[in-house]
Amino acid sequence: MTADNLAIIVLAAGQGTRMKSRLPKVLHRIGGRPLVGHVLTTARALGAQHVEVVVRHERDQVVKALRDDYPDAVFVDQDDIPGTGRAVQVAVDALPADFDGDVLVLSGDCPLADADTLSSFLDEHRASGAPATLMTAVVDDPTGYGRVIRDADGGVDRIVEQKDASADEAAVREINAGMYVFRATTLRTYLPEIGVENAQGEMYLTDVPELVRRDGDRVAASVVSDVSVTYGVNDRAQLAEVGRLLNARIVRRWQLEGVTIVDPATTWIDDDAVLAPDVRILPNTQILGATRIAEGAVVGPDTSLVDCEVGEDAVVRRTDATLAVIGAGATVGPFSYLRAGTVLGAKGKIGAYVETKNAEIGEGSKVPHLSYVGDATIGRGVNLGASTITANYDDVNKHRTEIGDEVHTGSHTVLVAPVRLGAGAKTGAGAVVRKDVPAGALAMTVAPQRNIEGWVEKNRAGTGAADAASRERAAE
Ligand code: UD1
Ligand code: CA
């Protein structure tokens, strides 16, 4: 197959009424991309010379969602004549007039047709020499699909839409998958002949085979064995089902690449994520966006990573992280919340109930318990005591906190930014640090403790506390 002589038309002009959504159907997402994005990613893999997307319903929204990721795709506007036949016609008209190769027609709502399947489909079409080839499948329940009607010799005779089918025709279980290859010249010849005299008042692309046959030519059919590649999304139930199937495929791909995925049913991996061999994914984990996970890392259970980088042998459990970089051998979690711009150095630690944002945390540095670290640069070998907080917001602006190497803060330290702690500095428990601390200094801001003897027995007489205090003092 030469991609040079191939055009791909992706139909994406329909509204998708059955989705009952503000969002156009083809922009609903599975596997980290809009439905039509999967079709365009596959189209790109096939290396076609022309890729066209036919748009109409909410066309600006659809174009905006795709333009940047698929700069080579050409958007073609369908006019107010409805139907898949019209959609393909406007796309063919937008091809160079001298284009005489093959045209692969795909639907923006059928994201499971992968490049391998379509590549064999194109090969079959070319080998058969027919001017048109349909992808078909034999299914248990053909409801909603066009039926493939064969002639006495077993060749394709025509396609009948469900709404136009007789009872006999409706009983046929071989369905039109909605994916076709046509010679460009065949489409140019027959599309102008198609009318709208049918139950839906639309120009049906599915009328082309009958016209090809009328002129004595043959229509080939490629029957796929894996019916799931033909699944389309028309409603939210199908959206979930197709999303599950796509995920199962992605999970399996990584398993075969050497990733341990303990529970495929509760592991969700977006198509753009990349996992190295010997990564282990524990149950209930979502690896989303362009997340990259290096060898030997353990992620999960109960973890969501969006556009994150996880270093070799890092351990990330019960964590929610977005746009964070987790260094090699670092540990994160449980119950950690890493927001955009978090960079945790090698062998560093972000522990329980810690939130971080725009924070660079140096190699071997630890934020183990109950902290908020935002807009901070932290050196190496630092330990922030439990509940250390960077107060980065003065109610108007955000300010930075800088912490040098080997700093240790006492529990419950508040670092009021902008503030800098020099290398090796320490803070006392409960310190509220408003001024820079020089290297090697100890910052104490809490007044010395004063004990008022007998206060409880005097002021809270008769309480459990007073009784307990009396007992302990009597025993002393
Ligand atoms: C279509 C086929 C049917 C096939 C089924 C497979 C026709 C007439 N019927 O039916 O035989 O079994 O797909 O899934 O082709 N679209 C446009 N412009 C339009 C109408 C639709 O671009 O004017 C796009 C839609 O956005 C969608 C695709 O074409 O991506 C298919 O349209 P849809 O209305 O879902 O067709 P089906 O009724 O499923
Ligand atoms: Ca459909």
Short mmCIF file of C-alpha atoms in Angstrom, two decimals, residues 201-456:
data_model
loop_
_atom_site.label_atom_id
_atom_site.label_comp_id
_atom_site.label_asym_id
_atom_site.label_seq_id
_atom_site.Cartn_x
_atom_site.Cartn_y
_atom_site.Cartn_z
CA GLY A 201 -34.45 12.27 4.13
CA GLU A 202 -30.65 12.16 4.02
CA MET A 203 -28.03 11.47 1.35
CA TYR A 204 -26.84 8.00 2.34
CA LEU A 205 -23.25 7.08 1.53
CA THR A 206 -24.57 3.55 1.82
CA ASP A 207 -26.36 3.99 -1.54
CA VAL A 208 -23.02 3.93 -3.39
CA PRO A 209 -22.58 0.11 -3.46
CA GLU A 210 -25.93 -0.38 -5.17
CA LEU A 211 -24.96 2.10 -7.91
CA VAL A 212 -21.60 0.40 -8.42
CA ARG A 213 -23.43 -2.91 -8.84
CA ARG A 214 -25.98 -1.39 -11.22
CA ASP A 215 -23.14 -0.53 -13.60
CA GLY A 216 -21.92 -4.11 -13.49
CA ASP A 217 -18.99 -3.63 -11.13
CA ARG A 218 -18.27 -5.46 -7.92
CA VAL A 219 -18.25 -4.34 -4.27
CA ALA A 220 -15.90 -6.24 -1.97
CA ALA A 221 -16.52 -6.86 1.73
CA SER A 222 -13.96 -7.38 4.45
CA VAL A 223 -15.54 -9.22 7.36
CA VAL A 224 -13.70 -8.40 10.57
CA SER A 225 -13.35 -11.17 13.14
CA ASP A 226 -12.93 -8.82 16.11
CA VAL A 227 -16.32 -7.13 16.11
CA SER A 228 -15.20 -4.58 18.71
CA VAL A 229 -13.18 -2.61 16.14
CA THR A 230 -16.48 -1.59 14.55
CA TYR A 231 -18.14 -0.33 17.74
CA GLY A 232 -19.45 3.21 17.46
CA VAL A 233 -20.55 5.60 20.19
CA ASN A 234 -24.11 6.86 19.93
CA ASP A 235 -25.05 7.23 23.60
CA ARG A 236 -23.38 7.44 27.01
CA ALA A 237 -23.69 3.72 27.69
CA GLN A 238 -21.72 3.00 24.51
CA LEU A 239 -19.24 5.73 25.46
CA ALA A 240 -18.44 3.88 28.69
CA GLU A 241 -18.30 0.49 26.97
CA VAL A 242 -16.02 1.69 24.17
CA GLY A 243 -13.88 3.51 26.75
CA ARG A 244 -13.53 0.28 28.72
CA LEU A 245 -12.53 -1.69 25.63
CA LEU A 246 -9.96 0.92 24.65
CA ASN A 247 -8.54 0.87 28.17
CA ALA A 248 -8.37 -2.94 28.16
CA ARG A 249 -6.37 -2.72 24.96
CA ILE A 250 -3.95 -0.13 26.40
CA VAL A 251 -3.52 -2.10 29.64
CA ARG A 252 -2.74 -5.25 27.69
CA ARG A 253 -0.23 -3.42 25.47
CA TRP A 254 1.76 -2.35 28.56
CA GLN A 255 1.48 -5.77 30.20
CA LEU A 256 3.11 -7.26 27.11
CA GLU A 257 5.83 -4.60 27.41
CA GLY A 258 6.70 -5.87 30.89
CA VAL A 259 4.52 -3.74 33.16
CA THR A 260 2.78 -5.48 36.08
CA ILE A 261 -0.82 -4.35 36.29
CA VAL A 262 -2.36 -6.05 39.28
CA ASP A 263 -5.99 -5.21 38.49
CA PRO A 264 -6.74 -4.28 34.85
CA ALA A 265 -10.40 -3.63 35.65
CA THR A 266 -9.60 -0.72 37.98
CA THR A 267 -6.52 0.60 36.20
CA TRP A 268 -7.06 3.37 33.66
CA ILE A 269 -4.23 4.37 31.36
CA ASP A 270 -4.51 7.12 28.77
CA ASP A 271 -3.24 6.41 25.30
CA ASP A 272 -0.39 8.94 25.56
CA ALA A 273 1.08 7.61 28.81
CA VAL A 274 4.39 5.73 28.67
CA LEU A 275 5.39 3.04 31.17
CA ALA A 276 8.77 1.30 31.41
CA PRO A 277 9.33 -2.41 32.04
CA ASP A 278 9.06 -3.55 35.66
CA VAL A 279 6.76 -0.73 36.63
CA ARG A 280 4.08 -2.03 38.99
CA ILE A 281 0.60 -0.51 38.97
CA LEU A 282 -1.57 -1.34 41.97
CA PRO A 283 -5.39 -1.32 41.91
CA ASN A 284 -7.59 1.73 41.46
CA THR A 285 -5.00 3.82 39.69
CA GLN A 286 -5.32 6.29 36.82
CA ILE A 287 -2.27 7.06 34.69
CA LEU A 288 -3.49 10.02 32.68
CA GLY A 289 -2.32 12.48 30.04
CA ALA A 290 1.31 12.32 29.00
CA THR A 291 2.47 10.69 32.24
CA ARG A 292 5.79 8.85 32.05
CA ILE A 293 6.82 6.23 34.57
CA ALA A 294 10.39 4.91 34.73
CA GLU A 295 11.59 1.37 35.40
CA GLY A 296 10.86 -0.23 38.73
CA ALA A 297 8.51 2.46 40.00
CA VAL A 298 5.46 1.35 42.00
CA VAL A 299 2.31 3.42 41.59
CA GLY A 300 -0.90 2.94 43.53
CA PRO A 301 -3.13 1.80 44.99
CA ASP A 302 -5.72 4.59 44.70
CA THR A 303 -3.54 7.04 42.79
CA SER A 304 -4.21 9.51 39.95
CA LEU A 305 -1.32 10.92 37.97
CA VAL A 306 -2.01 13.54 35.30
CA ASP A 307 0.89 14.60 33.06
CA CYS A 308 3.47 13.50 35.65
CA GLU A 309 6.97 12.09 35.47
CA VAL A 310 7.85 9.34 37.91
CA GLY A 311 11.54 8.37 38.27
CA GLU A 312 13.11 4.93 38.50
CA ASP A 313 12.15 2.90 41.57
CA ALA A 314 10.01 5.69 43.02
CA VAL A 315 7.02 4.66 45.14
CA VAL A 316 3.80 6.65 44.84
CA ARG A 317 0.78 5.49 46.81
CA ARG A 318 -2.68 6.91 47.45
CA THR A 319 -1.72 10.17 45.75
CA ASP A 320 -3.33 12.76 43.50
CA ALA A 321 -0.74 14.49 41.31
CA THR A 322 -0.84 16.79 38.29
CA LEU A 323 2.14 18.12 36.33
CA ALA A 324 4.54 16.88 38.98
CA VAL A 325 8.01 15.39 38.61
CA ILE A 326 8.90 12.70 41.13
CA GLY A 327 12.60 11.83 41.28
CA ALA A 328 14.24 8.41 41.19
CA GLY A 329 13.86 6.48 44.41
CA ALA A 330 11.55 9.11 45.92
CA THR A 331 8.48 8.20 47.96
CA VAL A 332 5.14 9.94 47.84
CA GLY A 333 2.02 9.32 49.88
CA PRO A 334 -0.15 8.10 51.33
CA PHE A 335 -2.73 10.89 50.94
CA SER A 336 -0.49 13.41 49.21
CA TYR A 337 -1.67 16.12 46.83
CA LEU A 338 0.94 17.27 44.32
CA ARG A 339 -0.12 20.20 42.19
CA ALA A 340 1.44 21.70 39.08
CA GLY A 341 5.12 22.57 39.31
CA THR A 342 6.03 20.15 42.05
CA VAL A 343 9.52 18.75 41.46
CA LEU A 344 10.67 16.23 44.05
CA GLY A 345 14.37 15.34 43.90
CA ALA A 346 15.86 11.86 43.89
CA LYS A 347 15.26 9.93 47.13
CA GLY A 348 13.07 12.77 48.40
CA LYS A 349 9.87 12.25 50.33
CA ILE A 350 6.44 13.82 50.33
CA GLY A 351 4.41 12.16 53.03
CA ALA A 352 0.95 11.93 54.49
CA TYR A 353 -1.47 14.85 54.15
CA VAL A 354 1.00 17.07 52.36
CA GLU A 355 0.02 19.50 49.59
CA THR A 356 2.66 20.95 47.27
CA LYS A 357 2.54 23.42 44.38
CA ASN A 358 5.29 25.15 42.37
CA ALA A 359 7.76 23.61 44.75
CA GLU A 360 11.22 22.36 43.97
CA ILE A 361 12.28 19.96 46.67
CA GLY A 362 15.96 18.97 46.49
CA GLU A 363 17.59 15.56 46.51
CA GLY A 364 17.00 13.58 49.67
CA SER A 365 14.78 16.29 51.19
CA LYS A 366 11.68 15.34 53.14
CA VAL A 367 8.29 16.84 53.75
CA PRO A 368 6.90 13.94 55.73
CA HIS A 369 3.69 15.05 57.48
CA LEU A 370 0.76 17.48 57.29
CA SER A 371 2.44 20.31 55.37
CA TYR A 372 1.65 22.85 52.67
CA VAL A 373 4.61 23.77 50.48
CA GLY A 374 3.82 26.29 47.75
CA ASP A 375 6.06 28.56 45.67
CA ALA A 376 9.20 27.25 47.34
CA THR A 377 12.72 26.25 46.42
CA ILE A 378 14.14 23.74 48.85
CA GLY A 379 17.76 22.54 48.83
CA ARG A 380 19.15 19.07 49.52
CA GLY A 381 18.92 17.08 52.71
CA VAL A 382 16.21 19.30 54.16
CA ASN A 383 13.64 18.05 56.67
CA LEU A 384 10.49 20.06 57.20
CA GLY A 385 9.01 19.24 60.61
CA ALA A 386 5.44 17.99 60.81
CA SER A 387 2.93 20.64 59.78
CA THR A 388 5.48 23.14 58.45
CA ILE A 389 3.59 25.57 56.21
CA THR A 390 4.76 28.04 53.62
CA ALA A 391 2.45 31.05 53.95
CA ASN A 392 2.90 32.08 50.34
CA TYR A 393 -0.11 34.35 49.95
CA ASP A 394 -0.44 37.74 51.63
CA ASP A 395 -4.02 38.17 50.47
CA VAL A 396 -2.85 40.05 47.37
CA ASN A 397 0.27 38.42 45.95
CA LYS A 398 2.05 35.09 46.03
CA HIS A 399 5.63 35.09 47.35
CA ARG A 400 8.45 32.55 47.36
CA THR A 401 10.13 30.72 50.17
CA GLU A 402 13.76 29.70 49.74
CA ILE A 403 15.27 27.04 51.92
CA GLY A 404 18.99 26.18 51.78
CA ASP A 405 20.59 22.73 52.02
CA GLU A 406 20.32 20.73 55.26
CA VAL A 407 17.74 23.01 56.88
CA HIS A 408 15.55 21.38 59.56
CA THR A 409 12.38 23.10 60.68
CA GLY A 410 10.57 22.41 63.93
CA SER A 411 7.02 21.11 63.94
CA HIS A 412 4.37 23.65 63.09
CA THR A 413 6.74 26.21 61.62
CA VAL A 414 5.06 28.89 59.50
CA LEU A 415 7.34 30.38 56.87
CA VAL A 416 5.85 33.75 55.93
CA ALA A 417 7.01 34.44 52.37
CA PRO A 418 8.98 36.11 50.96
CA VAL A 419 11.53 34.58 53.29
CA ARG A 420 14.84 32.75 53.04
CA LEU A 421 16.39 30.19 55.37
CA GLY A 422 20.17 29.87 54.89
CA ALA A 423 21.92 26.51 54.68
CA GLY A 424 21.84 24.44 57.82
CA ALA A 425 19.40 26.79 59.62
CA LYS A 426 16.89 25.48 62.14
CA THR A 427 13.60 26.73 63.51
CA GLY A 428 12.00 26.01 66.86
CA ALA A 429 8.63 24.26 67.12
CA GLY A 430 5.80 26.62 66.36
CA ALA A 431 8.08 29.33 64.93
CA VAL A 432 6.42 31.96 62.75
CA VAL A 433 9.33 33.02 60.54
CA ARG A 434 8.84 36.48 59.02
CA LYS A 435 12.48 37.47 58.61
CA ASP A 436 15.29 35.70 56.76
CA VAL A 437 17.25 33.23 58.86
CA PRO A 438 21.03 33.30 58.25
CA ALA A 439 22.91 30.09 57.47
CA GLY A 440 23.41 28.02 60.57
CA ALA A 441 21.10 30.13 62.80
CA LEU A 442 18.28 28.85 65.03
CA ALA A 443 15.10 30.91 64.68
CA MET A 444 12.83 31.01 67.74
CA THR A 445 9.72 33.14 67.77
CA VAL A 446 7.62 31.57 70.46
CA ALA A 447 7.76 33.27 73.92
CA PRO A 448 9.32 31.19 76.71
CA GLN A 449 6.83 28.93 78.38
CA ARG A 450 5.30 30.00 81.73
CA ASN A 451 3.57 27.37 83.94
CA ILE A 452 0.93 28.63 86.38
CA GLU A 453 0.94 26.01 89.12
CA GLY A 454 -2.43 24.72 90.36
CA TRP A 455 -4.45 26.64 87.74
CA VAL A 456 -6.67 23.70 86.77
#
